Amino acid sequence: MSDFAELRERMVRRQIEARGIADPTILDAFREVPREAFVDEGHRQSAYDDQPLPIEAGQTISQPYMVAVMIEAVEISSGDVVLEVGSGSGYAAAVISRIARAVIGIERQHDLVVSARERLQCLGYDNVMIVKGDGTRGWPDEAPFDAILASATGSHVPTALIDQLAPGGRLVMPIGDPANVQDLIKVVKRGDGSLIEENLGRVRFVPLIGEEGWRED
Ligand code: SAH
């Protein structure tokens, strides 16, 4: 086993499984995706550390456990079409693509769109598409989505994302001030269109900047 494969396996066991995520489909998805390919050269040795890491454009790749918590909460099955808002390095989208039928990752920063596309292409993950845009508007072209995740903290749940959620669909996103801790919110859209909202706990994410998010400074 290569050093990275060993570190990856240890990360899955100690950071994800040991903290209560038991779904083998989720654990295997993390086993498959080389996180070291989603960080720059200088951070490769830390790729399996239990923390977020810096990526281009002053953004971060989320802590693996946080990605796992969100994936578990949003209940992805193999036939699902999933939208990830704030795809950044492409790591979370890559993990989700090992579970879902198709993934659309939307990212507002051009450099991150380009690098994520390159990485995913290199890995041969062909059921994940990275698009450039303001994810607070969703991505109507591919809607409705069975599951929507936002990897950046919003001021509220954007109406466009609720509109683009399929009946029975789930949305998970952090809500709250980027300067403080935020709440991870889950919204389920029932068959009749009504919504159930649940607070999954305190988290920390970078700001969701856009039409239905925070303003850029
Ligand atoms: N899931 C990513 C985490 C990236 S951090 C990963 O695995 O690497 C969150 C990302 O959200 C940043 O790259 C930021 O540029 C992006 N972002 C913030 N507001 C956005 C918006 N309105 N639309 C799309 N992307 C946004």
mmCIF file of C-alpha atoms and ligand atoms in Angstrom:
data_model
loop_
_atom_site.group_PDB
_atom_site.id
_atom_site.type_symbol
_atom_site.label_atom_id
_atom_site.label_comp_id
_atom_site.label_asym_id
_atom_site.label_seq_id
_atom_site.Cartn_x
_atom_site.Cartn_y
_atom_site.Cartn_z
ATOM 1 C CA MET A 1 0.000 0.000 0.000
ATOM 2 C CA SER A 2 1.282 3.495 -0.776
ATOM 3 C CA ASP A 3 1.739 5.935 2.116
ATOM 4 C CA PHE A 4 -1.311 7.875 0.980
ATOM 5 C CA ALA A 5 -3.483 4.753 0.765
ATOM 6 C CA GLU A 6 -2.492 3.880 4.318
ATOM 7 C CA LEU A 7 -3.205 7.407 5.576
ATOM 8 C CA ARG A 8 -6.539 7.365 3.737
ATOM 9 C CA GLU A 9 -7.610 4.095 5.347
ATOM 10 C CA ARG A 10 -6.620 5.404 8.773
ATOM 11 C CA MET A 11 -8.576 8.622 8.128
ATOM 12 C CA VAL A 12 -11.700 6.625 7.207
ATOM 13 C CA ARG A 13 -11.446 4.464 10.330
ATOM 14 C CA ARG A 14 -10.405 7.037 12.927
ATOM 15 C CA GLN A 15 -12.024 10.245 11.736
ATOM 16 C CA ILE A 16 -15.222 8.985 10.121
ATOM 17 C CA GLU A 17 -16.155 5.443 11.230
ATOM 18 C CA ALA A 18 -15.035 5.888 14.858
ATOM 19 C CA ARG A 19 -17.262 8.986 15.121
ATOM 20 C CA GLY A 20 -20.374 7.031 14.237
ATOM 21 C CA ILE A 21 -20.726 7.048 10.448
ATOM 22 C CA ALA A 22 -21.386 3.396 9.683
ATOM 23 C CA ASP A 23 -22.872 3.340 6.155
ATOM 24 C CA PRO A 24 -20.431 1.206 4.115
ATOM 25 C CA THR A 25 -21.330 3.057 0.907
ATOM 26 C CA ILE A 26 -20.176 6.340 2.449
ATOM 27 C CA LEU A 27 -17.031 4.818 3.984
ATOM 28 C CA ASP A 28 -16.107 3.176 0.672
ATOM 29 C CA ALA A 29 -16.595 6.448 -1.211
ATOM 30 C CA PHE A 30 -14.005 8.085 1.079
ATOM 31 C CA ARG A 31 -11.717 5.064 0.590
ATOM 32 C CA GLU A 32 -11.875 5.608 -3.163
ATOM 33 C CA VAL A 33 -11.120 9.323 -3.493
ATOM 34 C CA PRO A 34 -7.465 10.441 -3.170
ATOM 35 C CA ARG A 35 -7.758 13.646 -1.082
ATOM 36 C CA GLU A 36 -4.077 14.373 -1.757
ATOM 37 C CA ALA A 37 -5.018 15.092 -5.393
ATOM 38 C CA PHE A 38 -7.325 17.940 -4.298
ATOM 39 C CA VAL A 39 -4.790 20.032 -2.346
ATOM 40 C CA ASP A 40 -1.706 21.862 -3.599
ATOM 41 C CA GLU A 41 1.777 20.354 -3.475
ATOM 42 C CA GLY A 42 2.616 22.048 -0.163
ATOM 43 C CA HIS A 43 -0.323 20.503 1.686
ATOM 44 C CA ARG A 44 -0.147 16.978 0.308
ATOM 45 C CA GLN A 45 1.482 15.536 3.418
ATOM 46 C CA SER A 46 -1.383 16.969 5.516
ATOM 47 C CA ALA A 47 -4.092 15.732 3.132
ATOM 48 C CA TYR A 48 -5.461 13.196 5.651
ATOM 49 C CA ASP A 49 -5.241 15.422 8.734
ATOM 50 C CA ASP A 50 -8.435 15.888 10.720
ATOM 51 C CA GLN A 51 -9.020 19.487 9.579
ATOM 52 C CA PRO A 52 -9.933 21.768 6.698
ATOM 53 C CA LEU A 53 -6.984 22.815 4.489
ATOM 54 C CA PRO A 54 -6.361 25.942 2.411
ATOM 55 C CA ILE A 55 -7.003 25.772 -1.347
ATOM 56 C CA GLU A 56 -6.763 28.424 -4.070
ATOM 57 C CA ALA A 57 -8.566 31.778 -3.889
ATOM 58 C CA GLY A 58 -8.428 31.940 -0.059
ATOM 59 C CA GLN A 59 -10.965 29.095 0.282
ATOM 60 C CA THR A 60 -10.792 25.780 2.153
ATOM 61 C CA ILE A 61 -11.349 22.093 1.446
ATOM 62 C CA SER A 62 -13.629 20.896 4.267
ATOM 63 C CA GLN A 63 -12.553 18.500 7.028
ATOM 64 C CA PRO A 64 -13.279 14.918 5.813
ATOM 65 C CA TYR A 65 -15.545 14.210 8.795
ATOM 66 C CA MET A 66 -17.660 17.307 8.027
ATOM 67 C CA VAL A 67 -18.076 16.146 4.418
ATOM 68 C CA ALA A 68 -19.147 12.723 5.747
ATOM 69 C CA VAL A 69 -21.664 14.255 8.179
ATOM 70 C CA MET A 70 -23.244 16.269 5.378
ATOM 71 C CA ILE A 71 -23.349 13.309 2.985
ATOM 72 C CA GLU A 72 -24.976 11.101 5.637
ATOM 73 C CA ALA A 73 -27.503 13.815 6.551
ATOM 74 C CA VAL A 74 -28.544 14.423 2.965
ATOM 75 C CA GLU A 75 -29.276 10.674 2.457
ATOM 76 C CA ILE A 76 -27.894 10.077 -1.016
ATOM 77 C CA SER A 77 -28.864 6.905 -2.897
ATOM 78 C CA SER A 78 -27.406 5.447 -6.054
ATOM 79 C CA GLY A 79 -30.077 6.844 -8.393
ATOM 80 C CA ASP A 80 -29.863 10.417 -7.096
ATOM 81 C CA VAL A 81 -28.939 13.604 -8.926
ATOM 82 C CA VAL A 82 -27.116 15.867 -6.461
ATOM 83 C CA LEU A 83 -26.201 19.563 -6.476
ATOM 84 C CA GLU A 84 -23.230 20.763 -4.437
ATOM 85 C CA VAL A 85 -23.052 24.542 -4.004
ATOM 86 C CA GLY A 86 -19.460 25.684 -3.422
ATOM 87 C CA SER A 87 -17.582 22.803 -5.019
ATOM 88 C CA GLY A 88 -14.167 24.426 -4.387
ATOM 89 C CA SER A 89 -11.404 21.859 -4.890
ATOM 90 C CA GLY A 90 -13.956 19.303 -6.128
ATOM 91 C CA TYR A 91 -13.213 16.876 -3.267
ATOM 92 C CA ALA A 92 -16.716 16.647 -1.774
ATOM 93 C CA ALA A 93 -18.249 16.436 -5.265
ATOM 94 C CA ALA A 94 -15.827 13.587 -6.050
ATOM 95 C CA VAL A 95 -16.839 11.655 -2.921
ATOM 96 C CA ILE A 96 -20.549 12.224 -3.641
ATOM 97 C CA SER A 97 -20.041 11.047 -7.233
ATOM 98 C CA ARG A 98 -18.978 7.625 -5.906
ATOM 99 C CA ILE A 99 -22.449 7.275 -4.305
ATOM 100 C CA ALA A 100 -24.909 9.180 -6.536
ATOM 101 C CA ARG A 101 -25.924 8.813 -10.186
ATOM 102 C CA ALA A 102 -24.815 12.322 -11.116
ATOM 103 C CA VAL A 103 -23.360 15.359 -9.362
ATOM 104 C CA ILE A 104 -23.384 19.008 -10.401
ATOM 105 C CA GLY A 105 -20.876 21.119 -8.468
ATOM 106 C CA ILE A 106 -21.321 24.863 -8.762
ATOM 107 C CA GLU A 107 -18.485 27.267 -7.899
ATOM 108 C CA ARG A 108 -18.215 31.063 -8.205
ATOM 109 C CA GLN A 109 -14.399 31.285 -8.439
ATOM 110 C CA HIS A 110 -13.064 30.679 -11.933
ATOM 111 C CA ASP A 111 -9.661 29.260 -10.822
ATOM 112 C CA LEU A 112 -11.347 26.667 -8.632
ATOM 113 C CA VAL A 113 -13.714 25.656 -11.440
ATOM 114 C CA VAL A 114 -10.736 25.035 -13.730
ATOM 115 C CA SER A 115 -8.648 23.091 -11.204
ATOM 116 C CA ALA A 116 -11.565 20.965 -9.956
ATOM 117 C CA ARG A 117 -12.483 20.025 -13.544
ATOM 118 C CA GLU A 118 -8.885 18.998 -14.251
ATOM 119 C CA ARG A 119 -8.648 16.827 -11.149
ATOM 120 C CA LEU A 120 -11.957 15.079 -11.765
ATOM 121 C CA GLN A 121 -11.050 14.432 -15.379
ATOM 122 C CA CYS A 122 -7.655 12.998 -14.376
ATOM 123 C CA LEU A 123 -9.400 10.629 -11.986
ATOM 124 C CA GLY A 124 -11.900 9.630 -14.697
ATOM 125 C CA TYR A 125 -14.946 10.615 -12.628
ATOM 126 C CA ASP A 126 -17.334 11.216 -15.491
ATOM 127 C CA ASN A 127 -20.643 11.542 -13.607
ATOM 128 C CA VAL A 128 -19.627 14.841 -12.022
ATOM 129 C CA MET A 129 -19.849 18.195 -13.768
ATOM 130 C CA ILE A 130 -18.425 21.451 -12.387
ATOM 131 C CA VAL A 131 -20.162 24.632 -13.515
ATOM 132 C CA LYS A 132 -19.324 28.280 -12.838
ATOM 133 C CA GLY A 133 -21.972 30.481 -11.308
ATOM 134 C CA ASP A 134 -23.750 31.810 -8.264
ATOM 135 C CA GLY A 135 -24.988 28.708 -6.475
ATOM 136 C CA THR A 136 -27.540 30.685 -4.467
ATOM 137 C CA ARG A 137 -29.523 30.650 -7.737
ATOM 138 C CA GLY A 138 -29.106 26.876 -8.019
ATOM 139 C CA TRP A 139 -28.657 25.325 -11.468
ATOM 140 C CA PRO A 140 -32.091 25.220 -13.144
ATOM 141 C CA ASP A 141 -30.775 23.385 -16.242
ATOM 142 C CA GLU A 142 -30.330 20.133 -14.298
ATOM 143 C CA ALA A 143 -33.090 20.593 -11.687
ATOM 144 C CA PRO A 144 -34.872 19.043 -9.874
ATOM 145 C CA PHE A 145 -32.285 17.597 -7.480
ATOM 146 C CA ASP A 146 -32.814 14.698 -5.091
ATOM 147 C CA ALA A 147 -30.236 16.189 -2.740
ATOM 148 C CA ILE A 148 -28.586 19.598 -2.387
ATOM 149 C CA LEU A 149 -25.576 20.404 -0.194
ATOM 150 C CA ALA A 150 -24.018 23.809 0.324
ATOM 151 C CA SER A 151 -20.411 23.853 1.476
ATOM 152 C CA ALA A 152 -20.484 27.547 2.418
ATOM 153 C CA THR A 153 -22.562 29.341 5.062
ATOM 154 C CA GLY A 154 -25.609 31.322 3.936
ATOM 155 C CA SER A 155 -27.733 34.040 5.511
ATOM 156 C CA HIS A 156 -30.826 31.885 4.866
ATOM 157 C CA VAL A 157 -31.841 28.937 2.680
ATOM 158 C CA PRO A 158 -32.065 30.402 -0.858
ATOM 159 C CA THR A 159 -35.544 30.126 -2.345
ATOM 160 C CA ALA A 160 -34.076 28.926 -5.663
ATOM 161 C CA LEU A 161 -32.587 25.891 -3.910
ATOM 162 C CA ILE A 162 -35.915 25.003 -2.296
ATOM 163 C CA ASP A 163 -37.631 25.416 -5.687
ATOM 164 C CA GLN A 164 -35.091 23.103 -7.339
ATOM 165 C CA LEU A 165 -35.466 20.345 -4.740
ATOM 166 C CA ALA A 166 -37.470 17.344 -5.986
ATOM 167 C CA PRO A 167 -40.471 16.171 -3.929
ATOM 168 C CA GLY A 168 -38.934 13.979 -1.229
ATOM 169 C CA GLY A 169 -35.623 15.807 -1.719
ATOM 170 C CA ARG A 170 -33.199 16.791 1.063
ATOM 171 C CA LEU A 171 -31.055 19.899 1.470
ATOM 172 C CA VAL A 172 -28.228 20.369 3.969
ATOM 173 C CA MET A 173 -26.439 23.676 4.471
ATOM 174 C CA PRO A 174 -24.823 25.844 7.138
ATOM 175 C CA ILE A 175 -26.734 29.015 8.042
ATOM 176 C CA GLY A 176 -25.307 31.917 9.981
ATOM 177 C CA ASP A 177 -22.673 34.619 10.263
ATOM 178 C CA PRO A 178 -19.385 33.537 8.614
ATOM 179 C CA ALA A 179 -17.460 35.279 11.442
ATOM 180 C CA ASN A 180 -19.056 33.034 14.089
ATOM 181 C CA VAL A 181 -20.169 29.435 14.454
ATOM 182 C CA GLN A 182 -23.161 28.496 12.324
ATOM 183 C CA ASP A 183 -26.017 25.984 12.395
ATOM 184 C CA LEU A 184 -26.069 23.053 10.008
ATOM 185 C CA ILE A 185 -29.646 22.974 8.729
ATOM 186 C CA LYS A 186 -31.466 20.111 7.033
ATOM 187 C CA VAL A 187 -34.614 20.748 4.998
ATOM 188 C CA VAL A 188 -36.787 17.945 3.648
ATOM 189 C CA LYS A 189 -39.348 18.729 0.948
ATOM 190 C CA ARG A 190 -42.367 16.471 1.397
ATOM 191 C CA GLY A 191 -44.336 15.037 -1.510
ATOM 192 C CA ASP A 192 -46.977 17.776 -1.051
ATOM 193 C CA GLY A 193 -44.295 20.487 -1.229
ATOM 194 C CA SER A 194 -44.329 21.301 2.495
ATOM 195 C CA LEU A 195 -40.975 21.617 4.290
ATOM 196 C CA ILE A 196 -39.561 20.077 7.455
ATOM 197 C CA GLU A 197 -36.537 21.806 8.956
ATOM 198 C CA GLU A 198 -34.080 20.375 11.477
ATOM 199 C CA ASN A 199 -30.965 21.801 13.149
ATOM 200 C CA LEU A 200 -28.089 19.306 13.071
ATOM 201 C CA GLY A 201 -25.670 21.307 15.228
ATOM 202 C CA ARG A 202 -22.899 23.884 15.246
ATOM 203 C CA VAL A 203 -20.379 24.105 12.376
ATOM 204 C CA ARG A 204 -17.876 26.512 10.761
ATOM 205 C CA PHE A 205 -17.773 27.291 7.036
ATOM 206 C CA VAL A 206 -16.574 30.029 4.662
ATOM 207 C CA PRO A 207 -19.246 32.503 3.426
ATOM 208 C CA LEU A 208 -21.741 31.761 0.667
ATOM 209 C CA ILE A 209 -21.446 34.900 -1.440
ATOM 210 C CA GLY A 210 -24.169 35.726 -3.926
ATOM 211 C CA GLU A 211 -27.587 37.069 -4.789
ATOM 212 C CA GLU A 212 -29.249 35.092 -1.978
ATOM 213 C CA GLY A 213 -26.224 34.926 0.290
ATOM 214 C CA TRP A 214 -23.731 37.336 1.813
ATOM 215 C CA ARG A 215 -22.248 40.308 -0.050
ATOM 216 C CA GLU A 216 -18.591 40.345 -0.979
ATOM 217 C CA ASP A 217 -16.585 42.803 1.228
HETATM 218 N N1 SAH B 1 -16.692 21.439 -1.086
HETATM 219 C C1 SAH B 1 -15.479 22.174 -1.258
HETATM 220 C C2 SAH B 1 -15.364 23.229 -0.181
HETATM 221 C C3 SAH B 1 -14.984 24.552 -0.741
HETATM 222 S S1 SAH B 1 -15.165 25.919 0.354
HETATM 223 C C4 SAH B 1 -14.292 21.226 -1.303
HETATM 224 O O1 SAH B 1 -14.487 20.014 -1.114
HETATM 225 O O2 SAH B 1 -13.171 21.671 -1.588
HETATM 226 C C5 SAH B 1 -16.668 26.643 -0.253
HETATM 227 C C6 SAH B 1 -16.641 27.154 -1.654
HETATM 228 O O3 SAH B 1 -17.859 27.848 -1.895
HETATM 229 C C7 SAH B 1 -15.538 28.145 -1.998
HETATM 230 O O4 SAH B 1 -14.753 27.608 -3.008
HETATM 231 C C8 SAH B 1 -16.285 29.405 -2.485
HETATM 232 O O5 SAH B 1 -15.657 30.055 -3.565
HETATM 233 C C9 SAH B 1 -17.616 28.816 -2.903
HETATM 234 N N2 SAH B 1 -18.755 29.725 -2.939
HETATM 235 C C10 SAH B 1 -19.098 30.717 -2.079
HETATM 236 N N3 SAH B 1 -20.239 31.299 -2.459
HETATM 237 C C11 SAH B 1 -20.663 30.656 -3.591
HETATM 238 C C12 SAH B 1 -21.789 30.795 -4.459
HETATM 239 N N4 SAH B 1 -22.741 31.704 -4.268
HETATM 240 N N5 SAH B 1 -21.875 29.968 -5.514
HETATM 241 C C13 SAH B 1 -20.926 29.038 -5.764
HETATM 242 N N6 SAH B 1 -19.846 28.860 -4.982
HETATM 243 C C14 SAH B 1 -19.710 29.653 -3.900
#
